[in-house]
Amino acid sequence: MLCVLSAPVLPAERSAEIAALKRTVAAQSLQIQELVQRLSILEKRTTASEPAGQPGLAPDTPGVIRPSQSPYDGGFGTRTEDDAFSLKANGFLQARFTASRPAAGTDVDNFDVALARFALSGNAFGPDVHYFMQYEATTFSNSNRVGMLDWWMAWSSSPNLQLQAGRFILPYSRQFYTHPGDLLFPDLSEADYAFDLPRAVGAHASGDAGWLHYDAAIVNSVRALDGGGQQNASGSLGALVRLEADILEPYGYNESSPKPVEEAQLSVGVAAAYNPVDEASGFQNLMPGDRARNLTVDLGFREDRLSIQAARYFRTADLALAGAPDNDDRGYYAQVGYYLVPERWELALRTSGVDFDAANNPAVAGDVTAYTVGLNRYFRGHDLKLQADFSILERETFAGLDSTGRRLRIQSQLRF
């Protein structure tokens, strides 16, 4: 019996025992780590829920997606703990009633979903890479279309340079570059419809150099708001440059500020563009194959309750029609807004004119001059407001015939 008890342990048995002990220690260590991690999470959540806790995103384990403590922060969204990725959702709706009384023809009373947009935006793989996508629905033109409005990505590590690629809004017209929810009137001016360069697919560089902001873009053929398609039928690329100088405080791209500003704002901009036209436009009196050289000069001024904005448009179109001379088209708008009651009631006035040089697109009858008065009621700034305007529309055909029509628009707006 003593011989058995005092017998040495064989090496194979000792190795098996050591391996078993290691497995036990590893399992217990893992359990301890999980308990410590769980305790840390509970402590952080308890601290965050206390009154003295900091507002913002609730702490959680690294890399885990977490919602904001506040369900709304300029949109509904989420982000990772390290802020490497984020996603924000926004919505926008304009519902409009229009009563048109032309000098000749049928009177029209009509409701429209003018604009209905859903947007997603955020950053990816760090703070320098951003993305934006936006889909739009509308009932304009007796349709119920839904389509991709914007889809782009951008890189920026400083205010001096941002690089952008995809389909994006073009920094040509001050009025169109302004979000439609921040306009002084329910819609763009007649001149902006006739001369604007809205969106295109391409590449864009922009940045700030103190009081001067610059934009430069190379894009596919730019379609007017009544044009379709995205690619270049002719293969030619368009180009655009814009410079904006802040003379006083920056005016920005906002036609109306519900809250009176403390310091006067004044910015002046100039933009030039070359556009190989690939789609016909009744708005702009252009046909496929035309080659358009565009120039616009604009300014925005704001002081206390007063806002003033104006622009002049110039376009020389080398027409595709054989033997036809160039068309030199001109346009303008000037508008003023004044808050009768700050943050509540605003009175608006605008005049806008379009002078086409000669007939080109068969859908265009001639020139137009509009005189418009508007009244805006703000409930939550531009995010919830009601707008109404009345216009006198004076038209002159290319044959020299004059007519006068009237138009009433009432529009409700929701943005979040």
Short mmCIF file of C-alpha atoms in Angstrom, two decimals:
data_model
loop_
_atom_site.label_atom_id
_atom_site.label_comp_id
_atom_site.label_asym_id
_atom_site.label_seq_id
_atom_site.Cartn_x
_atom_site.Cartn_y
_atom_site.Cartn_z
CA MET A 1 0.00 0.00 0.00
CA LEU A 2 2.83 2.36 0.86
CA CYS A 3 4.49 1.50 -2.39
CA VAL A 4 1.42 2.50 -4.27
CA LEU A 5 1.01 5.84 -2.42
CA SER A 6 4.63 6.79 -2.84
CA ALA A 7 4.79 5.90 -6.53
CA PRO A 8 5.90 8.85 -8.72
CA VAL A 9 3.39 10.66 -10.97
CA LEU A 10 4.01 9.86 -14.58
CA PRO A 11 4.83 12.80 -16.97
CA ALA A 12 1.75 12.16 -19.10
CA GLU A 13 -0.55 12.40 -16.04
CA ARG A 14 1.13 15.63 -14.88
CA SER A 15 0.68 17.23 -18.32
CA ALA A 16 -3.01 16.32 -18.40
CA GLU A 17 -3.54 17.83 -14.94
CA ILE A 18 -1.77 21.05 -15.92
CA ALA A 19 -3.86 21.37 -19.08
CA ALA A 20 -7.08 20.89 -17.11
CA LEU A 21 -6.07 23.57 -14.59
CA LYS A 22 -5.23 26.01 -17.40
CA ARG A 23 -8.66 25.49 -18.95
CA THR A 24 -10.32 26.13 -15.59
CA VAL A 25 -8.30 29.32 -15.00
CA ALA A 26 -9.05 30.58 -18.54
CA ALA A 27 -12.77 29.98 -18.13
CA GLN A 28 -12.85 31.74 -14.77
CA SER A 29 -10.79 34.66 -16.14
CA LEU A 30 -13.27 35.10 -18.99
CA GLN A 31 -16.17 35.11 -16.56
CA ILE A 32 -14.40 37.70 -14.39
CA GLN A 33 -13.73 39.92 -17.44
CA GLU A 34 -17.38 39.73 -18.47
CA LEU A 35 -18.49 40.64 -14.94
CA VAL A 36 -16.07 43.60 -14.79
CA GLN A 37 -17.21 44.83 -18.21
CA ARG A 38 -20.87 44.50 -17.24
CA LEU A 39 -20.22 46.36 -13.98
CA SER A 40 -18.46 49.16 -15.87
CA ILE A 41 -21.38 49.51 -18.30
CA LEU A 42 -23.91 49.66 -15.46
CA GLU A 43 -21.83 52.27 -13.62
CA LYS A 44 -21.57 54.44 -16.75
CA ARG A 45 -25.28 54.20 -17.48
CA THR A 46 -26.12 55.03 -13.87
CA THR A 47 -23.83 58.08 -14.00
CA ALA A 48 -25.30 59.21 -17.32
CA SER A 49 -28.84 59.02 -15.97
CA GLU A 50 -28.05 61.24 -12.95
CA PRO A 51 -29.01 64.95 -13.15
CA ALA A 52 -25.36 66.01 -13.11
CA GLY A 53 -24.59 63.84 -16.10
CA GLN A 54 -23.55 65.37 -19.42
CA PRO A 55 -26.12 65.55 -22.22
CA GLY A 56 -25.56 63.83 -25.54
CA LEU A 57 -25.00 60.23 -26.51
CA ALA A 58 -25.36 57.56 -23.83
CA PRO A 59 -22.08 55.71 -23.09
CA ASP A 60 -21.82 52.12 -24.17
CA THR A 61 -19.24 49.57 -25.19
CA PRO A 62 -16.73 50.76 -27.85
CA GLY A 63 -17.84 50.29 -31.42
CA VAL A 64 -21.48 49.67 -30.54
CA ILE A 65 -24.06 51.84 -32.31
CA ARG A 66 -26.04 53.90 -29.84
CA PRO A 67 -28.94 56.34 -30.21
CA SER A 68 -28.88 59.92 -28.96
CA GLN A 69 -30.37 60.57 -25.52
CA SER A 70 -32.51 63.18 -27.26
CA PRO A 71 -34.52 61.50 -30.05
CA TYR A 72 -34.18 64.64 -32.20
CA ASP A 73 -31.02 66.65 -32.78
CA GLY A 74 -31.36 68.39 -36.13
CA GLY A 75 -32.69 65.07 -37.42
CA PHE A 76 -33.19 61.53 -36.15
CA GLY A 77 -29.97 59.56 -36.06
CA THR A 78 -27.39 57.35 -34.49
CA ARG A 79 -23.61 57.06 -34.34
CA THR A 80 -20.85 54.78 -33.08
CA GLU A 81 -19.10 55.34 -29.75
CA ASP A 82 -15.89 56.46 -31.47
CA ASP A 83 -17.82 58.76 -33.88
CA ALA A 84 -16.30 56.96 -36.87
CA PHE A 85 -19.75 56.39 -38.39
CA SER A 86 -22.99 58.34 -38.14
CA LEU A 87 -26.41 58.38 -39.79
CA LYS A 88 -29.04 61.13 -39.67
CA ALA A 89 -32.51 61.18 -41.27
CA ASN A 90 -34.41 64.34 -42.26
CA GLY A 91 -37.75 65.06 -43.90
CA PHE A 92 -39.16 68.02 -45.84
CA LEU A 93 -42.65 68.71 -47.23
CA GLN A 94 -44.25 71.60 -49.13
CA ALA A 95 -47.97 71.34 -49.93
CA ARG A 96 -49.23 74.06 -52.29
CA PHE A 97 -52.46 75.47 -53.71
CA THR A 98 -52.22 77.49 -56.93
CA ALA A 99 -54.93 79.56 -58.61
CA SER A 100 -53.93 80.71 -62.10
CA ARG A 101 -55.87 83.27 -64.12
CA PRO A 102 -54.19 83.67 -67.52
CA ALA A 103 -55.19 86.45 -69.91
CA ALA A 104 -56.46 83.81 -72.32
CA GLY A 105 -57.26 80.15 -71.85
CA THR A 106 -58.61 78.12 -68.96
CA ASP A 107 -58.50 79.20 -65.33
CA VAL A 108 -56.80 76.59 -63.14
CA ASP A 109 -57.21 75.83 -59.42
CA ASN A 110 -54.92 73.03 -58.28
CA PHE A 111 -53.33 71.38 -55.24
CA ASP A 112 -49.81 69.96 -55.43
CA VAL A 113 -47.28 68.20 -53.31
CA ALA A 114 -44.68 70.67 -54.46
CA LEU A 115 -41.73 68.95 -52.80
CA ALA A 116 -41.54 65.91 -50.54
CA ARG A 117 -38.02 64.88 -49.60
CA PHE A 118 -36.35 62.25 -47.44
CA ALA A 119 -32.62 62.58 -46.77
CA LEU A 120 -29.92 60.49 -45.10
CA SER A 121 -26.53 61.94 -44.23
CA GLY A 122 -23.54 61.37 -41.98
CA ASN A 123 -19.86 60.47 -41.86
CA ALA A 124 -17.98 57.23 -42.48
CA PHE A 125 -14.57 55.89 -41.38
CA GLY A 126 -13.85 59.06 -39.40
CA PRO A 127 -14.76 62.76 -39.36
CA ASP A 128 -13.27 63.65 -42.77
CA VAL A 129 -15.51 61.55 -45.05
CA HIS A 130 -19.16 62.57 -45.41
CA TYR A 131 -22.08 61.29 -47.47
CA PHE A 132 -25.52 62.58 -48.41
CA MET A 133 -28.45 61.01 -50.24
CA GLN A 134 -31.85 62.53 -50.91
CA TYR A 135 -34.98 61.26 -52.62
CA GLU A 136 -37.75 63.54 -53.84
CA ALA A 137 -41.41 63.10 -54.76
CA THR A 138 -43.63 65.70 -56.44
CA THR A 139 -46.95 65.97 -58.26
CA PHE A 140 -45.80 68.78 -60.55
CA SER A 141 -46.37 68.22 -64.28
CA ASN A 142 -49.37 65.99 -63.47
CA SER A 143 -47.08 63.21 -62.24
CA ASN A 144 -46.38 61.21 -59.11
CA ARG A 145 -42.69 60.65 -59.66
CA VAL A 146 -40.14 59.65 -57.04
CA GLY A 147 -36.47 59.83 -57.88
CA MET A 148 -32.93 60.28 -56.69
CA LEU A 149 -32.25 63.97 -56.19
CA ASP A 150 -28.76 63.85 -54.65
CA TRP A 151 -26.24 61.12 -53.88
CA TRP A 152 -22.69 62.24 -53.13
CA MET A 153 -19.63 61.70 -50.97
CA ALA A 154 -17.16 64.35 -49.81
CA TRP A 155 -13.78 64.57 -48.14
CA SER A 156 -12.60 67.51 -46.06
CA SER A 157 -10.00 67.94 -43.33
CA SER A 158 -10.04 71.75 -43.18
CA PRO A 159 -12.26 74.69 -44.23
CA ASN A 160 -9.79 75.49 -47.01
CA LEU A 161 -10.62 72.48 -49.18
CA GLN A 162 -13.51 70.06 -49.64
CA LEU A 163 -13.67 67.54 -52.47
CA GLN A 164 -17.05 66.20 -53.56
CA ALA A 165 -18.14 63.59 -56.11
CA GLY A 166 -21.54 62.27 -57.17
CA ARG A 167 -24.78 64.04 -58.06
CA PHE A 168 -25.08 67.34 -56.23
CA ILE A 169 -26.61 70.81 -56.33
CA LEU A 170 -24.45 73.28 -58.26
CA PRO A 171 -23.16 76.51 -56.67
CA TYR A 172 -24.20 78.71 -59.59
CA SER A 173 -27.39 80.59 -58.68
CA ARG A 174 -27.57 82.07 -55.18
CA GLN A 175 -31.33 81.54 -55.10
CA PHE A 176 -31.29 77.92 -56.19
CA TYR A 177 -28.31 77.07 -53.98
CA THR A 178 -30.47 78.16 -51.04
CA HIS A 179 -32.53 75.34 -49.52
CA PRO A 180 -36.13 75.65 -50.84
CA GLY A 181 -37.33 75.74 -47.25
CA ASP A 182 -35.37 78.96 -46.63
CA LEU A 183 -36.76 80.95 -49.58
CA LEU A 184 -38.59 84.25 -49.09
CA PHE A 185 -41.40 83.16 -51.44
CA PRO A 186 -43.07 79.78 -52.06
CA ASP A 187 -40.96 79.24 -55.18
CA LEU A 188 -38.03 80.48 -57.25
CA SER A 189 -38.22 83.66 -59.29
CA GLU A 190 -39.15 83.52 -62.98
CA ALA A 191 -35.57 84.49 -63.86
CA ASP A 192 -34.04 81.70 -61.81
CA TYR A 193 -36.15 79.11 -63.63
CA ALA A 194 -34.93 80.55 -66.94
CA PHE A 195 -31.20 80.75 -66.11
CA ASP A 196 -30.46 78.40 -63.24
CA LEU A 197 -28.03 75.47 -63.48
CA PRO A 198 -29.58 73.12 -60.89
CA ARG A 199 -27.82 69.76 -60.43
CA ALA A 200 -25.40 67.48 -62.25
CA VAL A 201 -23.12 64.46 -61.86
CA GLY A 202 -19.45 65.28 -61.53
CA ALA A 203 -16.67 66.50 -59.22
CA HIS A 204 -16.59 69.66 -57.12
CA ALA A 205 -13.94 71.46 -55.06
CA SER A 206 -14.70 74.27 -52.62
CA GLY A 207 -13.21 76.10 -49.68
CA ASP A 208 -12.82 79.28 -47.67
CA ALA A 209 -9.91 81.71 -47.65
CA GLY A 210 -10.94 84.17 -44.98
CA TRP A 211 -13.60 86.49 -46.39
CA LEU A 212 -13.56 84.75 -49.80
CA HIS A 213 -15.27 81.46 -50.67
CA TYR A 214 -14.56 79.58 -53.90
CA ASP A 215 -16.21 76.75 -55.87
CA ALA A 216 -15.07 74.92 -58.98
CA ALA A 217 -16.77 71.96 -60.66
CA ILE A 218 -16.49 69.75 -63.73
CA VAL A 219 -19.77 68.01 -64.53
CA ASN A 220 -21.89 66.28 -67.14
CA SER A 221 -24.29 68.36 -69.21
CA VAL A 222 -26.52 70.28 -66.78
CA ARG A 223 -30.26 69.74 -67.25
CA ALA A 224 -32.75 72.52 -66.52
CA LEU A 225 -35.51 71.81 -64.02
CA ASP A 226 -37.76 70.56 -66.84
CA GLY A 227 -35.04 68.42 -68.43
CA GLY A 228 -34.28 64.73 -67.99
CA GLY A 229 -31.31 62.42 -68.21
CA GLN A 230 -27.93 62.47 -66.49
CA GLN A 231 -25.24 61.37 -68.93
CA ASN A 232 -23.56 63.24 -71.78
CA ALA A 233 -25.12 62.51 -75.14
CA SER A 234 -22.41 64.52 -76.88
CA GLY A 235 -19.58 63.51 -74.58
CA SER A 236 -18.70 67.13 -73.75
CA LEU A 237 -18.25 68.17 -70.14
CA GLY A 238 -19.51 71.31 -68.47
CA ALA A 239 -17.51 73.53 -66.12
CA LEU A 240 -18.39 76.02 -63.40
CA VAL A 241 -16.61 78.45 -61.08
CA ARG A 242 -18.05 80.68 -58.35
CA LEU A 243 -16.53 83.28 -56.03
CA GLU A 244 -18.33 84.83 -53.08
CA ALA A 245 -16.96 87.70 -51.00
CA ASP A 246 -18.20 88.67 -47.54
CA ILE A 247 -18.16 92.48 -47.47
CA LEU A 248 -19.70 92.68 -44.00
CA GLU A 249 -20.75 89.69 -41.92
CA PRO A 250 -21.51 86.61 -44.12
CA TYR A 251 -25.02 86.66 -45.62
CA GLY A 252 -24.96 82.95 -46.37
CA TYR A 253 -27.58 81.06 -48.38
CA ASN A 254 -30.73 81.94 -46.47
CA GLU A 255 -33.18 84.46 -47.92
CA SER A 256 -34.95 85.16 -44.64
CA SER A 257 -33.93 85.10 -40.97
CA PRO A 258 -36.89 84.88 -38.55
CA LYS A 259 -34.67 86.18 -35.75
CA PRO A 260 -33.36 89.74 -36.31
CA VAL A 261 -29.59 89.74 -36.86
CA GLU A 262 -27.36 91.72 -34.52
CA GLU A 263 -24.83 92.83 -37.15
CA ALA A 264 -25.39 93.79 -40.79
CA GLN A 265 -24.63 91.07 -43.35
CA LEU A 266 -23.53 91.60 -46.95
CA SER A 267 -22.12 89.09 -49.44
CA VAL A 268 -21.54 89.46 -53.18
CA GLY A 269 -21.13 86.56 -55.59
CA VAL A 270 -20.20 85.96 -59.22
CA ALA A 271 -20.40 82.68 -61.12
CA ALA A 272 -19.58 81.59 -64.66
CA ALA A 273 -20.32 78.29 -66.39
CA TYR A 274 -20.11 76.50 -69.71
CA ASN A 275 -22.89 74.02 -70.43
CA PRO A 276 -23.19 71.70 -73.46
CA VAL A 277 -26.97 71.30 -73.64
CA ASP A 278 -28.17 67.70 -74.08
CA GLU A 279 -31.88 68.08 -73.21
CA ALA A 280 -34.50 70.55 -74.45
CA SER A 281 -35.87 73.05 -71.94
CA GLY A 282 -39.04 75.10 -72.21
CA PHE A 283 -38.00 76.96 -69.07
CA GLN A 284 -34.73 78.13 -70.63
CA ASN A 285 -35.47 78.31 -74.37
CA LEU A 286 -32.73 75.78 -75.17
CA MET A 287 -32.46 72.75 -77.46
CA PRO A 288 -30.14 69.71 -77.57
CA GLY A 289 -26.83 70.61 -79.19
CA ASP A 290 -26.87 74.24 -78.02
CA ARG A 291 -23.71 75.43 -76.29
CA ALA A 292 -24.40 77.91 -73.48
CA ARG A 293 -22.00 80.31 -71.78
CA ASN A 294 -23.50 81.56 -68.52
CA LEU A 295 -22.74 84.39 -66.10
CA THR A 296 -24.53 85.61 -62.98
CA VAL A 297 -23.83 88.34 -60.42
CA ASP A 298 -25.74 88.41 -57.13
CA LEU A 299 -25.81 89.93 -53.67
CA GLY A 300 -27.51 89.41 -50.33
CA PHE A 301 -27.93 92.03 -47.59
CA ARG A 302 -29.54 91.66 -44.17
CA GLU A 303 -29.89 94.06 -41.24
CA ASP A 304 -32.18 93.70 -38.24
CA ARG A 305 -35.61 92.73 -39.70
CA LEU A 306 -34.73 93.59 -43.31
CA SER A 307 -33.46 91.23 -46.03
CA ILE A 308 -32.57 92.21 -49.62
CA GLN A 309 -31.45 89.90 -52.41
CA ALA A 310 -30.89 90.48 -56.11
CA ALA A 311 -29.27 88.82 -59.12
CA ARG A 312 -28.56 89.51 -62.78
CA TYR A 313 -28.28 86.69 -65.33
CA PHE A 314 -26.54 86.61 -68.72
CA ARG A 315 -26.39 83.73 -71.22
CA THR A 316 -25.01 83.46 -74.74
CA ALA A 317 -26.21 80.31 -76.50
CA ASP A 318 -24.50 79.03 -79.63
CA LEU A 319 -27.56 77.41 -81.20
CA ALA A 320 -27.44 73.97 -82.77
CA LEU A 321 -29.76 75.13 -85.56
CA ALA A 322 -27.61 75.57 -88.67
CA GLY A 323 -27.19 79.20 -89.67
CA ALA A 324 -28.94 80.57 -86.57
CA PRO A 325 -27.19 83.47 -84.80
CA ASP A 326 -26.28 83.25 -81.13
CA ASN A 327 -29.02 84.00 -78.60
CA ASP A 328 -28.11 86.59 -75.96
CA ASP A 329 -30.60 86.10 -73.12
CA ARG A 330 -30.94 88.30 -70.03
CA GLY A 331 -32.80 88.06 -66.72
CA TYR A 332 -33.02 89.54 -63.24
CA TYR A 333 -34.81 89.53 -59.91
CA ALA A 334 -34.81 91.86 -56.92
CA GLN A 335 -36.65 91.15 -53.69
CA VAL A 336 -37.04 92.53 -50.20
CA GLY A 337 -38.44 91.01 -47.00
CA TYR A 338 -39.33 92.80 -43.77
CA TYR A 339 -40.58 91.30 -40.51
CA LEU A 340 -43.67 93.15 -39.33
CA VAL A 341 -43.46 91.03 -36.17
CA PRO A 342 -40.07 89.34 -35.57
CA GLU A 343 -40.21 85.54 -35.82
CA ARG A 344 -43.91 85.69 -36.75
CA TRP A 345 -45.09 87.84 -39.68
CA GLU A 346 -43.04 88.84 -42.73
CA LEU A 347 -43.96 90.98 -45.74
CA ALA A 348 -42.19 90.25 -49.05
CA LEU A 349 -41.95 92.04 -52.42
CA ARG A 350 -40.28 90.89 -55.64
CA THR A 351 -39.91 91.81 -59.27
CA SER A 352 -38.39 89.43 -61.81
CA GLY A 353 -37.96 89.50 -65.58
CA VAL A 354 -36.82 87.23 -68.41
CA ASP A 355 -35.75 88.62 -71.79
CA PHE A 356 -35.08 85.90 -74.36
CA ASP A 357 -33.25 87.15 -77.43
CA ALA A 358 -35.23 85.15 -80.00
CA ALA A 359 -37.33 82.03 -80.46
CA ASN A 360 -35.46 78.71 -80.19
CA ASN A 361 -37.49 76.10 -78.29
CA PRO A 362 -41.02 75.73 -79.79
CA ALA A 363 -42.51 75.53 -76.27
CA VAL A 364 -41.36 79.08 -75.44
CA ALA A 365 -43.73 81.85 -76.52
CA GLY A 366 -41.74 84.87 -75.35
CA ASP A 367 -40.72 86.95 -72.36
CA VAL A 368 -42.24 87.46 -68.91
CA THR A 369 -42.10 90.05 -66.13
CA ALA A 370 -43.55 89.25 -62.70
CA TYR A 371 -44.52 91.55 -59.82
CA THR A 372 -45.15 89.63 -56.59
CA VAL A 373 -46.26 90.48 -53.06
CA GLY A 374 -46.11 87.85 -50.31
CA LEU A 375 -46.98 87.33 -46.67
CA ASN A 376 -45.30 84.69 -44.48
CA ARG A 377 -46.40 83.32 -41.11
CA TYR A 378 -43.73 81.53 -39.07
CA PHE A 379 -44.66 79.08 -36.32
CA ARG A 380 -41.29 77.37 -35.74
CA GLY A 381 -38.99 79.37 -37.95
CA HIS A 382 -38.54 77.88 -41.42
CA ASP A 383 -39.26 74.41 -40.05
CA LEU A 384 -42.99 75.11 -39.75
CA LYS A 385 -44.43 78.02 -41.72
CA LEU A 386 -47.22 79.17 -44.03
CA GLN A 387 -46.57 81.31 -47.12
CA ALA A 388 -48.88 83.10 -49.55
CA ASP A 389 -48.12 85.31 -52.54
CA PHE A 390 -49.95 87.05 -55.38
CA SER A 391 -48.36 87.84 -58.76
CA ILE A 392 -49.13 89.97 -61.79
CA LEU A 393 -47.55 88.25 -64.82
CA GLU A 394 -46.94 90.41 -67.89
CA ARG A 395 -46.07 88.41 -71.00
CA GLU A 396 -44.83 89.45 -74.44
CA THR A 397 -44.61 86.99 -77.31
CA PHE A 398 -41.78 86.98 -79.82
CA ALA A 399 -44.33 88.44 -82.24
CA GLY A 400 -44.86 91.43 -79.94
CA LEU A 401 -48.29 90.51 -78.49
CA ASP A 402 -48.84 91.49 -74.84
CA SER A 403 -51.01 89.85 -72.17
CA THR A 404 -51.42 90.01 -68.39
CA GLY A 405 -52.28 87.15 -66.05
CA ARG A 406 -52.64 86.68 -62.30
CA ARG A 407 -51.54 83.95 -59.91
CA LEU A 408 -52.22 83.14 -56.25
CA ARG A 409 -50.19 80.59 -54.27
CA ILE A 410 -50.65 79.33 -50.70
CA GLN A 411 -48.09 76.91 -49.32
CA SER A 412 -47.58 75.08 -46.03
CA GLN A 413 -44.16 73.76 -45.06
CA LEU A 414 -42.81 71.18 -42.61
CA ARG A 415 -39.12 70.42 -42.16
CA PHE A 416 -37.41 68.24 -39.58
#
